Tab-separated table of C-alpha atoms and ligand atoms in Angstrom:
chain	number	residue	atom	x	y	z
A	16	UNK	CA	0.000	0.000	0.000
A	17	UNK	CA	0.965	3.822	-0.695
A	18	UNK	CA	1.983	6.173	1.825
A	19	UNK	CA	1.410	8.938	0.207
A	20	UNK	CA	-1.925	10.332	-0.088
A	21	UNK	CA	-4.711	9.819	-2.469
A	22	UNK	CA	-6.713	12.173	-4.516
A	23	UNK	CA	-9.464	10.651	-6.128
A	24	UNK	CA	-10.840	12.522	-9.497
A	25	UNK	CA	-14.164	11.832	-11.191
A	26	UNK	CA	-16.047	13.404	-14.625
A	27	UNK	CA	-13.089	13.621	-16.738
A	28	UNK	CA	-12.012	17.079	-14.562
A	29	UNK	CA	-8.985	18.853	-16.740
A	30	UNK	CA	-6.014	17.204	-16.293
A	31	UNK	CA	-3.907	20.208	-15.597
A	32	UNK	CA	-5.584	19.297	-11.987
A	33	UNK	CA	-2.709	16.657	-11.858
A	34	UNK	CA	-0.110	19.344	-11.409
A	35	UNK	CA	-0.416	20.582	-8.076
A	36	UNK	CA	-1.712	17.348	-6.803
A	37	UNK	CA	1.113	15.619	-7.823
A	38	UNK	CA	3.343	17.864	-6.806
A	39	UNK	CA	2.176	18.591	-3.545
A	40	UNK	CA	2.728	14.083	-3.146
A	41	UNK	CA	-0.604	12.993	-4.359
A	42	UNK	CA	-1.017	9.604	-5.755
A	43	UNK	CA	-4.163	10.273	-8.165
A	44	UNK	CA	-6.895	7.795	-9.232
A	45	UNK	CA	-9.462	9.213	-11.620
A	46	UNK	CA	-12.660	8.585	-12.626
A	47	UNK	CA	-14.267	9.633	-16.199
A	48	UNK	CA	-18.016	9.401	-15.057
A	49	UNK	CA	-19.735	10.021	-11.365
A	50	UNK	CA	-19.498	7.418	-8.836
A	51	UNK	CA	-22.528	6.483	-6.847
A	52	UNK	CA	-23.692	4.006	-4.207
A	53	UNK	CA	-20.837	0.958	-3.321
A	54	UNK	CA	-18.197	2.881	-5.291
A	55	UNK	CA	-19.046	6.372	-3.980
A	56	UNK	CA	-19.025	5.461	-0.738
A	57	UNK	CA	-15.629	3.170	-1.440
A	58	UNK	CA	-14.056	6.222	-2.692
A	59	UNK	CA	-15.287	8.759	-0.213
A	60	UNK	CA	-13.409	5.928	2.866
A	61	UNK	CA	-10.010	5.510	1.072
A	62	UNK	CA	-9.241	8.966	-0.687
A	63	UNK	CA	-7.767	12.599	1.063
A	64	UNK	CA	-8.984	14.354	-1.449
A	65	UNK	CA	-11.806	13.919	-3.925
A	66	UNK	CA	-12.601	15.744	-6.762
A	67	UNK	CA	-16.115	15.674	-8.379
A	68	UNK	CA	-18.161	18.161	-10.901
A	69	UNK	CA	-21.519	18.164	-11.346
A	70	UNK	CA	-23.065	14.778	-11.604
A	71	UNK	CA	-21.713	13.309	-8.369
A	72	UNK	CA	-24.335	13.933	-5.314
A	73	UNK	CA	-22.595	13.988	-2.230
A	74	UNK	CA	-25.816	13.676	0.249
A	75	UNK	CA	-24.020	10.895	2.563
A	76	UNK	CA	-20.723	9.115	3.390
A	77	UNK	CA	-18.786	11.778	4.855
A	78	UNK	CA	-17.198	10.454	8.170
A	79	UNK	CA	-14.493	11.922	10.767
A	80	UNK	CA	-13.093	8.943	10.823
A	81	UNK	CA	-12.019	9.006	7.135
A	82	UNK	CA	-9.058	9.995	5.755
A	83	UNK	CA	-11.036	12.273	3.603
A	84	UNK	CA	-10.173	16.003	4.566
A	85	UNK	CA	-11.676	18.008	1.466
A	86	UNK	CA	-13.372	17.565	-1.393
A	87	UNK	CA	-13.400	19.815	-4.249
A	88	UNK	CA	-15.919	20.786	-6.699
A	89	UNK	CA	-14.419	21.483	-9.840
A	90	UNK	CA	-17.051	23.444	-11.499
A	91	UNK	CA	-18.947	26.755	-9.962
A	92	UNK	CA	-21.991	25.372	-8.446
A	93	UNK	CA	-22.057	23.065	-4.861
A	94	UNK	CA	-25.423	22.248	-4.603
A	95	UNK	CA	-24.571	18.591	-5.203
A	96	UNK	CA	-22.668	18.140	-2.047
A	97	UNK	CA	-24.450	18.612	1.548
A	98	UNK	CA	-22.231	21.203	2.963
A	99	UNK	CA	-22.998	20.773	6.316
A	100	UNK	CA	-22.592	17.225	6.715
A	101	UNK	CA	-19.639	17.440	5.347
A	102	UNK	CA	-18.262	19.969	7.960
A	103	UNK	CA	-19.937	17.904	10.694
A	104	UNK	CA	-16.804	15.544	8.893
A	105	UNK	CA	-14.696	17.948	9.459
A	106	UNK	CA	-14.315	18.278	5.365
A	107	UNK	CA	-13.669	21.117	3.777
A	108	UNK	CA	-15.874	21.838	0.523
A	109	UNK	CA	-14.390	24.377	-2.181
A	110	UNK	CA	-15.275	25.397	-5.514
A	111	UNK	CA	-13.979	27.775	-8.152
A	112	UNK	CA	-17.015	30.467	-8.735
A	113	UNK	CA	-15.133	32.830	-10.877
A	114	UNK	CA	-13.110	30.763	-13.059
A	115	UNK	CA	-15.308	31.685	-16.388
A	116	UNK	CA	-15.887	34.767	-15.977
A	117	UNK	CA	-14.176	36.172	-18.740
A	118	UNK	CA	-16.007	33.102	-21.205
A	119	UNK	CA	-20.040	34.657	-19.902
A	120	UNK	CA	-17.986	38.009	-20.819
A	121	UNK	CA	-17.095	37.495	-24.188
A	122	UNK	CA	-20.414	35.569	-25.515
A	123	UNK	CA	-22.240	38.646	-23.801
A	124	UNK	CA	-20.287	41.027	-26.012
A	125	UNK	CA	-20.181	38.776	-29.184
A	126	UNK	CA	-24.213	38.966	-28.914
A	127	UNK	CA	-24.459	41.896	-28.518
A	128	UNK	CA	-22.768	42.604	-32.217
A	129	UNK	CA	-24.775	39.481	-33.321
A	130	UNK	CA	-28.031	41.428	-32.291
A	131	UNK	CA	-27.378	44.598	-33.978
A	132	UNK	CA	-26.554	43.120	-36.982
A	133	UNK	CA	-29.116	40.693	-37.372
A	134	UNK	CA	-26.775	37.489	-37.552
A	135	UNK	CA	-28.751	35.004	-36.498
A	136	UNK	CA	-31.398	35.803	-38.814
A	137	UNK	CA	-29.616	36.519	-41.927
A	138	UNK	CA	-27.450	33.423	-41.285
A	139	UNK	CA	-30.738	31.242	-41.077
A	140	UNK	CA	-32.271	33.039	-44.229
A	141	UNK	CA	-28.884	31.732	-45.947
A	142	UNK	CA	-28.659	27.923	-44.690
A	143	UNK	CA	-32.846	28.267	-46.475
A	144	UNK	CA	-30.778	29.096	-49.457
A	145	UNK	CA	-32.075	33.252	-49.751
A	146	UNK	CA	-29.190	35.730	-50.348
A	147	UNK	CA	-30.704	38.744	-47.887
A	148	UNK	CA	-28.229	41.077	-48.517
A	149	UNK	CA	-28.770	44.180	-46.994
A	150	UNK	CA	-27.861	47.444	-44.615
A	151	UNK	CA	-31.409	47.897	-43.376
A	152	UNK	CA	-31.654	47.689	-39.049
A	153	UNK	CA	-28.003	46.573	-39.413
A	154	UNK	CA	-25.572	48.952	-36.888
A	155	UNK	CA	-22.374	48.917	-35.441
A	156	UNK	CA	-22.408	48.398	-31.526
A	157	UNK	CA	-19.590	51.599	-31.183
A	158	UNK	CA	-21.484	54.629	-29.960
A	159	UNK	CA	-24.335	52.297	-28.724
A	160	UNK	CA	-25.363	52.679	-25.154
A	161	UNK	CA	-25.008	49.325	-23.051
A	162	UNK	CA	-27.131	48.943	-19.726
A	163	UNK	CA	-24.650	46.427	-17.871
A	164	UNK	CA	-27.496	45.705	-14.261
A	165	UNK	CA	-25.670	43.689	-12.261
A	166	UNK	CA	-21.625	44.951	-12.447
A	167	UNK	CA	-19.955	42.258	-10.816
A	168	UNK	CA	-17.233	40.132	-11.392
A	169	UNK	CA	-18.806	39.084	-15.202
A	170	UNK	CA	-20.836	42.783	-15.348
A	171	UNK	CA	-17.430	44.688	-14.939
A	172	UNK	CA	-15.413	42.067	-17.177
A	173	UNK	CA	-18.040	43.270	-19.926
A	174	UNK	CA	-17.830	46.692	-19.173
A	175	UNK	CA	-14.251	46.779	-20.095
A	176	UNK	CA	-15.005	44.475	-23.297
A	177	UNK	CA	-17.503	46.462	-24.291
A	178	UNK	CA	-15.668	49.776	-23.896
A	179	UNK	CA	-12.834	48.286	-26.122
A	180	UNK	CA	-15.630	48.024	-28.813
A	181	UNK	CA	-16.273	51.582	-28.286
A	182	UNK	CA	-19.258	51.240	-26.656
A	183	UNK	CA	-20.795	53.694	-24.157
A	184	UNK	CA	-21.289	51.589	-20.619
A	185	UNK	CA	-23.812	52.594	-18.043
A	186	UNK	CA	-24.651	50.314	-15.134
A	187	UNK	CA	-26.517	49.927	-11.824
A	188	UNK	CA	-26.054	47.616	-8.826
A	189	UNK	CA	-27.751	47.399	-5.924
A	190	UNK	CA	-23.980	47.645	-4.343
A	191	UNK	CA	-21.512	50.865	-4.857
A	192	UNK	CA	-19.397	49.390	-7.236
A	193	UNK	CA	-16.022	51.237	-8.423
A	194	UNK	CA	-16.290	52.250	-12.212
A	195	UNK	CA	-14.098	50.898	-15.017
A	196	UNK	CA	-12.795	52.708	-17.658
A	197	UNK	CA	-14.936	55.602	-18.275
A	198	UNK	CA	-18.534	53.709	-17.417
A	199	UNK	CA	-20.764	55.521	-15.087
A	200	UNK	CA	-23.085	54.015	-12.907
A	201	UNK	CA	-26.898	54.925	-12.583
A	202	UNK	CA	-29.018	55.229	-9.503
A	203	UNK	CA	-31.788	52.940	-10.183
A	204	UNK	CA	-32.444	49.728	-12.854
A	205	UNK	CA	-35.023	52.109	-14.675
A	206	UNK	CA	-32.211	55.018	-15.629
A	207	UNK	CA	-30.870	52.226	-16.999
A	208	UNK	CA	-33.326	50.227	-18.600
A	209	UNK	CA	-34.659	53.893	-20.087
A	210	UNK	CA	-31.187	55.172	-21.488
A	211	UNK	CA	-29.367	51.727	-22.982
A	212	UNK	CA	-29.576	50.400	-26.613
A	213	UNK	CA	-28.619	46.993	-25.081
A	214	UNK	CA	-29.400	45.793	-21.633
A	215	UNK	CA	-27.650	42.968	-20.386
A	216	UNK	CA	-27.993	41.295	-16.861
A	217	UNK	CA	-25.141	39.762	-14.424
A	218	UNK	CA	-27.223	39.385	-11.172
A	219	UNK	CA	-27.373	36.382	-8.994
A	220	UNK	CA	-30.477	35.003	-8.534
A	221	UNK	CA	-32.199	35.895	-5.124
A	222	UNK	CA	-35.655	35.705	-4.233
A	223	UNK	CA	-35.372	39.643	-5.445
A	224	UNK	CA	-33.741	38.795	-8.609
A	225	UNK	CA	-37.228	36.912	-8.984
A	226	UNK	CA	-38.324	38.377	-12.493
A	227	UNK	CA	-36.375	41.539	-12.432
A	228	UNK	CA	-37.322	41.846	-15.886
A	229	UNK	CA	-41.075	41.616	-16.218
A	230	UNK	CA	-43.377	43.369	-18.566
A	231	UNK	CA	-43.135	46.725	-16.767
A	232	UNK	CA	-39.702	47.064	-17.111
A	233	UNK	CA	-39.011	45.909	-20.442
A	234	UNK	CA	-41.797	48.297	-21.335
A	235	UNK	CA	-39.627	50.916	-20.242
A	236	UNK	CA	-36.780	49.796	-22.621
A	237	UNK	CA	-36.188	51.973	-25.561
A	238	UNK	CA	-38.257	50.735	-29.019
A	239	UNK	CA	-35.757	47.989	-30.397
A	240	UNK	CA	-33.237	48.186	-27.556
A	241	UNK	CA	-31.792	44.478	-27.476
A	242	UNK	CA	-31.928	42.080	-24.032
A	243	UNK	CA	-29.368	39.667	-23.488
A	244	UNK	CA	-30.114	37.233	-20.025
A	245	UNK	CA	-26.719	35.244	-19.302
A	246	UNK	CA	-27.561	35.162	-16.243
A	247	UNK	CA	-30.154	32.732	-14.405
A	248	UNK	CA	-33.875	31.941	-15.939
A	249	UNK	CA	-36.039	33.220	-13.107
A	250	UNK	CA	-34.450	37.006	-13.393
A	251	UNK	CA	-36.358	37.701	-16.968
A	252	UNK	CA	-40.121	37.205	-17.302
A	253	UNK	CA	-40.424	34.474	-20.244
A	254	UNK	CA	-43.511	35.392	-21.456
A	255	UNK	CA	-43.455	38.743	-21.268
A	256	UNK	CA	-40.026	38.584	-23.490
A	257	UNK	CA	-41.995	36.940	-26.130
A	258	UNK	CA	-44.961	39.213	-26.252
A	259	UNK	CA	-41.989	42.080	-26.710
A	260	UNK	CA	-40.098	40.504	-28.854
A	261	UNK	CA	-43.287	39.669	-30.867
A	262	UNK	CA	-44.904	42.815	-30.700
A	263	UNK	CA	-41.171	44.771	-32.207
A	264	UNK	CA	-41.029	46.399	-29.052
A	265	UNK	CA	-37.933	44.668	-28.537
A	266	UNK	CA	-35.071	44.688	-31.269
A	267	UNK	CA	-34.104	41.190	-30.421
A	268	UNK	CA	-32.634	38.830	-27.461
A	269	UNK	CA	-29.664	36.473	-26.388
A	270	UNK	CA	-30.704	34.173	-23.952
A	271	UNK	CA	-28.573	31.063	-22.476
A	272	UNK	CA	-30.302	30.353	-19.323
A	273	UNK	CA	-33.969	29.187	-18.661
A	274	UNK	CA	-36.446	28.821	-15.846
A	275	UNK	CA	-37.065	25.045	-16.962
A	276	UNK	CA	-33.348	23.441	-18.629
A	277	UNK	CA	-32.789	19.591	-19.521
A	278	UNK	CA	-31.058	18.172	-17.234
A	279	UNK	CA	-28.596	16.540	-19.408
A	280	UNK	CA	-26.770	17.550	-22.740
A	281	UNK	CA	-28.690	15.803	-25.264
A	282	UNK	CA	-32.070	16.117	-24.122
A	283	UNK	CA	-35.230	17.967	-25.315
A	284	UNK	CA	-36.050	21.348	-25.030
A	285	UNK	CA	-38.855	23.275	-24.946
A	286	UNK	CA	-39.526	27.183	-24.437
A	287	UNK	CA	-41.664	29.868	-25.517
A	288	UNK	CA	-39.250	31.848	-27.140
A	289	UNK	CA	-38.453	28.725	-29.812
A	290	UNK	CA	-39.035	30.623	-32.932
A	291	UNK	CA	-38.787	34.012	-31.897
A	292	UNK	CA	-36.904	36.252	-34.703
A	293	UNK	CA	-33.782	38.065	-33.736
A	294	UNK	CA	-33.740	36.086	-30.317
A	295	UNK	CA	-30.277	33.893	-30.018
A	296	UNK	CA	-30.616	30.852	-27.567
A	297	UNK	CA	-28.038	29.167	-26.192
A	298	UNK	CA	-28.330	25.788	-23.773
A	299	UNK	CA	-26.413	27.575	-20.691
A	300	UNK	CA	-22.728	27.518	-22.167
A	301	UNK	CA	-21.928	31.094	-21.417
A	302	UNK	CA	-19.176	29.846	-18.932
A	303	UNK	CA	-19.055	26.095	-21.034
A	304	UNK	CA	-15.300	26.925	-22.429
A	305	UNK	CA	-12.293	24.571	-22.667
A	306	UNK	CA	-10.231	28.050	-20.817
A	307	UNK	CA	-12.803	27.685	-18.255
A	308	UNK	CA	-12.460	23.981	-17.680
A	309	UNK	CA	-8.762	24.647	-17.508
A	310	UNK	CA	-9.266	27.301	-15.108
A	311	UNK	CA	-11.136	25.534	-12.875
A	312	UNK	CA	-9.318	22.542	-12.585
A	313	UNK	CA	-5.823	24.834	-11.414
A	314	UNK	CA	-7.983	27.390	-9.463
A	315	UNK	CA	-9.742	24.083	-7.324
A	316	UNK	CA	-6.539	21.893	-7.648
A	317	UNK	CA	-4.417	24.851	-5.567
A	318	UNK	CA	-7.250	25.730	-3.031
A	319	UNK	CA	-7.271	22.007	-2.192
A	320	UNK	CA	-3.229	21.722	-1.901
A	321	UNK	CA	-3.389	24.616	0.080
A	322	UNK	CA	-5.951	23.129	2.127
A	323	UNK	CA	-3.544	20.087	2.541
A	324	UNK	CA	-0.900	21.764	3.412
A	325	UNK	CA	-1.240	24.827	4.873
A	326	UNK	CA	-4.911	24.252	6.411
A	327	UNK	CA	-6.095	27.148	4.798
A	328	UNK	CA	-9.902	27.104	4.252
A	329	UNK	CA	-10.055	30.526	2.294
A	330	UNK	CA	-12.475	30.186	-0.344
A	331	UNK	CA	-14.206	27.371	1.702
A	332	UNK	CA	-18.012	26.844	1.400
A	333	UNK	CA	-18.959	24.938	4.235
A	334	UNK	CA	-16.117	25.710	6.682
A	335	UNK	CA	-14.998	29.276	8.697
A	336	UNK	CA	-12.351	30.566	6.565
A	337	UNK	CA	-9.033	30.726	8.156
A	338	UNK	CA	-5.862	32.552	5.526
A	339	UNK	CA	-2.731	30.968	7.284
A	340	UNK	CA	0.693	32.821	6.688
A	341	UNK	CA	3.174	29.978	5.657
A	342	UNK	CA	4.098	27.725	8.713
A	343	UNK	CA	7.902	28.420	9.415
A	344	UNK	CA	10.398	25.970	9.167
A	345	UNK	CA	10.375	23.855	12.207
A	346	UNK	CA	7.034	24.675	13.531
A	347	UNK	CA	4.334	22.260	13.898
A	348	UNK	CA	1.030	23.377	12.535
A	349	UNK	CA	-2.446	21.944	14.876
A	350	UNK	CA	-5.398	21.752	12.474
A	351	UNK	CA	-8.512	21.253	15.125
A	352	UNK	CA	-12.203	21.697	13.378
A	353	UNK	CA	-14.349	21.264	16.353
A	354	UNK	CA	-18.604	22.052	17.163
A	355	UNK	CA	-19.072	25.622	18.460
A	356	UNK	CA	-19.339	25.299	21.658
A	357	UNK	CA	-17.679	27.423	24.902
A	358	UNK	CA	-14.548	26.222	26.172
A	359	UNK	CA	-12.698	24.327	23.476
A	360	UNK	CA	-10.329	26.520	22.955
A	361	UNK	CA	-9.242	27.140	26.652
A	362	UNK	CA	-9.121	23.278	26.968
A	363	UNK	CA	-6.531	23.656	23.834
A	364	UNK	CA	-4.804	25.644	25.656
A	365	UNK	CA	-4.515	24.307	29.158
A	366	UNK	CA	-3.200	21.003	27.684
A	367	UNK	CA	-0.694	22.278	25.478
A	368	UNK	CA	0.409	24.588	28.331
A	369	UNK	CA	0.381	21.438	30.784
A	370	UNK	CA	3.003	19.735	28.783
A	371	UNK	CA	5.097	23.148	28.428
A	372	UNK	CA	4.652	23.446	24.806
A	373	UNK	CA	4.876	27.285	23.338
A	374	UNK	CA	2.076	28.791	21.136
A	375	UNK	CA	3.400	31.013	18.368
A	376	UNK	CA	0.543	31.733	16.543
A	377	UNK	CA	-3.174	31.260	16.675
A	378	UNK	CA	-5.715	31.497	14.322
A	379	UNK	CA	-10.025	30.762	14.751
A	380	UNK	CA	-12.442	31.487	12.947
A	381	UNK	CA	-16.328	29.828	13.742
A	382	UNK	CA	-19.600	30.067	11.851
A	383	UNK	CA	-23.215	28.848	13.750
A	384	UNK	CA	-21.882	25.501	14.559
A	385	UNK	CA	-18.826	25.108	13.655
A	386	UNK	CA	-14.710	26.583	14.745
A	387	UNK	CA	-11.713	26.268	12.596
A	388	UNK	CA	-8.629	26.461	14.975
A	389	UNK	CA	-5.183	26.876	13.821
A	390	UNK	CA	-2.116	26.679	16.305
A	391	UNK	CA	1.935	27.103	15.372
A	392	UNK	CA	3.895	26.059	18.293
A	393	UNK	CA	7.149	24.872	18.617
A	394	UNK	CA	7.938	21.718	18.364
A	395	UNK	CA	7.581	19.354	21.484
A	396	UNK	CA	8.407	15.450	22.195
A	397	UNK	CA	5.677	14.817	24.993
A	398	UNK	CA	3.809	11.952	24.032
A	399	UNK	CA	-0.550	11.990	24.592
A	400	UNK	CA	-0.927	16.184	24.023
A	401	UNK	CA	-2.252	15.206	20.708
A	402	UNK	CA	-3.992	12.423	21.001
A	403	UNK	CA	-5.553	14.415	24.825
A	404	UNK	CA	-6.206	17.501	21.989
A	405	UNK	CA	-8.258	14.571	19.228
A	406	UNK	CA	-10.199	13.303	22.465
A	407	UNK	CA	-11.970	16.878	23.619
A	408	UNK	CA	-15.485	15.893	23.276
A	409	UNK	CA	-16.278	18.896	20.500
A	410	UNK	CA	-13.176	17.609	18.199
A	411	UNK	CA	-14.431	16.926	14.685
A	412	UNK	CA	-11.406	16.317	13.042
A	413	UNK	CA	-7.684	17.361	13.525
A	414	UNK	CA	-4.183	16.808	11.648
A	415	UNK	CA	-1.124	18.810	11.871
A	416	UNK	CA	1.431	19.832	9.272
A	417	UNK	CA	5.191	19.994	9.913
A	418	UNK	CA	6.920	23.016	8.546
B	503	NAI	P1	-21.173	38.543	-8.803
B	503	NAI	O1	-21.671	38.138	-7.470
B	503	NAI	O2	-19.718	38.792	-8.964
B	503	NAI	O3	-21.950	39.879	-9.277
B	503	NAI	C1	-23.330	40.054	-9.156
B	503	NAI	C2	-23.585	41.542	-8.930
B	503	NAI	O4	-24.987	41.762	-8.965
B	503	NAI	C3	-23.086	42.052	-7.591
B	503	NAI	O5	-22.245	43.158	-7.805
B	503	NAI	C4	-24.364	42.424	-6.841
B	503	NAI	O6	-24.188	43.528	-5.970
B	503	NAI	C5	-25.289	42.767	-7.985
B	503	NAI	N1	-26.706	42.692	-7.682
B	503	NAI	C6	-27.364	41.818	-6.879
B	503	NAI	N2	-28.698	42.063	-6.906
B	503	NAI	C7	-28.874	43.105	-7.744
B	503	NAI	C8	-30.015	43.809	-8.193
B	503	NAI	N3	-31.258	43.484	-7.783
B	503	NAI	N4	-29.843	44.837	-9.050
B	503	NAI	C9	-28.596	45.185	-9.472
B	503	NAI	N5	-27.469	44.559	-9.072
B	503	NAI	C10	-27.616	43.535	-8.230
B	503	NAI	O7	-21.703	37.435	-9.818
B	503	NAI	P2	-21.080	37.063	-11.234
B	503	NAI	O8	-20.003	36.074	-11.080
B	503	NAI	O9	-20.820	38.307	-11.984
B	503	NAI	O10	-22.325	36.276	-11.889
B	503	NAI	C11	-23.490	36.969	-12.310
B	503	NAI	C12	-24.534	35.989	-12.811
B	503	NAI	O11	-24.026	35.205	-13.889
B	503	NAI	C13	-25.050	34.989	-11.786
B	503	NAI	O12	-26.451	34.887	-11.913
B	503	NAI	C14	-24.437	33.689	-12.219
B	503	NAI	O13	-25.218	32.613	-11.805
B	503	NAI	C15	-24.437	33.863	-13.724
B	503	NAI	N6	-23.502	32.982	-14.440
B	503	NAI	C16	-23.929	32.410	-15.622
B	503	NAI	C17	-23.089	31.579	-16.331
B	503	NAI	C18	-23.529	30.985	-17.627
B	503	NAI	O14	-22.987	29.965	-18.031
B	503	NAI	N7	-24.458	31.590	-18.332
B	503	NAI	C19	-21.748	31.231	-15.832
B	503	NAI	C20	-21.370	31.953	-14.640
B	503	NAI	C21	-22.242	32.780	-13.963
């Protein structure tokens, strides 16, 4: 059997995830489909690390008493592992939420030309075999007004490649947001939705997100000012898009998410805007990029090496996040996720300081029910402070690291 530790990959993840992991002493067994049942639960009792994406649900399995100390997600969403059963593990959960931002970016901006000019439907007059050639409702975006609602991490990533189009950028947010380039934000959704040629949302969806766009504001959109929704199918009203898109009062549409989307790739699809002229759908690929893919797998791969070796559970979605400096040579790092409760830490403390053993640095950091506590202290030969530390009653889970 190996000594050194095993990280467990399923779904085909990017194998530029190998790096780190190997580096950092992994030995790495992969996967290229989800696990489930007998083999799920096989993998989640013999692997440190496990790596999933979408299709593997991790409702059950997780256990203290596993070697298992993190798993990663390596895609944006975590709603396929139970976060808080895996903290009651002691396992930290991580994800990479940011990694395609620049791919929702650039299809946001590429539909926007696509809209002005009428690709979509010129190109589907020519695969019928009719040469439309013609100027007529055909612009150039530069000089156009875009309404960017929603200037976040993609919003402000569009901003900038919009600007380099020469498009004028207005925006609003709900939070003061620092302007790029020369955009300039607006005080409410309806200066924008009233001054843009192009409106384009980046908001998460909330319960007040819920239909942001519904008949009353897209009746407050300029005659043939474009909509482009690459965001989440609940924020835009459905219907009411068709009725404006039928009715001219909308120019046209780009939209790549849906209140109701297949669960797989390959299945049918249904929607109300099927057949709509001028309005480009797209089955949810904004992000869908082999950059992305690659981007995720490093961003994921490093949080979880970190994790391994430095304890650091920045970026963590289930666990408090603790940022560790690096542990000097020589030091000995504690790594003690315990329940919330009064008293652990002093207990910590009096044992350590019963066996004469200096703390250098301390670190905690709790949420409602659970505390991450980190402790650098020099290092010390008494046997049983450890094991005396493992035994507290509120200990989850605890390793240490030698520097
Ligand atoms: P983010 O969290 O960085 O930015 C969202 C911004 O929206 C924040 O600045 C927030 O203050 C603002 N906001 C929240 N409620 C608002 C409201 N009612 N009005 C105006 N502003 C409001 O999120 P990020 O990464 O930019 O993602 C934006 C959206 O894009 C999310 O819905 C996300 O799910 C979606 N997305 C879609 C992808 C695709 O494949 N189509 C891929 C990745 C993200």
């Amino acid at each position: 059997m190996s000594a050194r530790p095993l990280a467990i990959l399923l779904e085909s993840i990017h194998p530029v995830a190998d790096g780190p992991l190997t580096e950092a002493g992994f030995v790495i067994e992969r996967a290229p489909g989800a696990l489930a049942g007998d083999e799920l639960a096989s993998a989640l009792a013999r692997a440190t690390l496990l790596g999933i994406r979408s299709k593997t649900e991790l409702r059950r399995g997780f256990s203290p008493h596993h070697p298992l100390v993190a798993v990663g997600c390596f895609c944006i969403g975590v709603d396929q592992v139970d976060h808080a059963h895996a903290a009651a593990a002691g396992c930290a959960v991580f994800n990479s939420p940011f990694s395609n931002t620049r791919s929702v970016a650039e299809m946001t901006v590429a539909e926007a030309v696509c809209l002005f000019r009428g690709i979509v439907f010129k190109s589907a007059q020519l695969h019928a075999g009719l040469w439309g050639k013609s100027a007529a409702s055909s612009h150039e975006v530069r000089g156009r007004t875009l309404g960017i609602v929603g200037y976040g991490h993609i919003g402000s990533q569009v901003s900038v490649l919009a600007e380099a189009l020469g498009m004028r950028v207005i925006y609003y947010d709900t939070s003061r947001k620092l302007a790029l380039g020369n955009a300039q934000s607006r005080p409410s959704l309806d200066a924008v939705l009233t001054e843009a040629d192009c409106v384009t949302v980046h908001v998460p969806e909330t319960p007040t997100t819920r239909n942001l766009i519904g008949a009353k504001e897209l009746a407050r959109m300029k005659p043939g000012a474009m909509l482009i929704n690459n965001a989440r199918g609940s924020i835009v009203d459905v219907e009411s898009l068709v009725r404006a898109l039928e009715s001219g009062a909308l120019g046209g549409a780009a939209v790549d998410v849906f209140p109701h989307e297949p669960a797989s790739a390959g299945d049918r699809f249904s929607s109300p805007l099927m057949g709509c002229a001028n309005a480009i759908l797209t089955p949810h690929i904004g992000g869908s990029t082999l950059e992305a893919q690659e981007a995720i797998a490093i961003d994921v791969a490093e949080k979880l090496v970190n994790f391994w070796r430095h304890g650091s559970t920045e970026s963590s979605v289930n666990l408090p996040q603790v940022d560790l400096p690096v542990l000097r040579a020589g030091q000995l790092r504690i790594l003690h996720v315990h329940r919330n409760v009064p008293g652990v830490l002093g207990q910590m403390h009096t044992l350590l300081a019963g066996a004469g053993v200096n703390i250098n640095a301390e670190y905690l950091q709790s949420n409602e029910r659970t505390s991450v506590v980190i402790l650098d202290v020099d290092p010390f030969e008494r046997a049983g402070v450890l094991d005396a530390i493992s035994a507290l009653d509120a200990t989850i889970r605890m390793r240490t690291i030698k520097g």
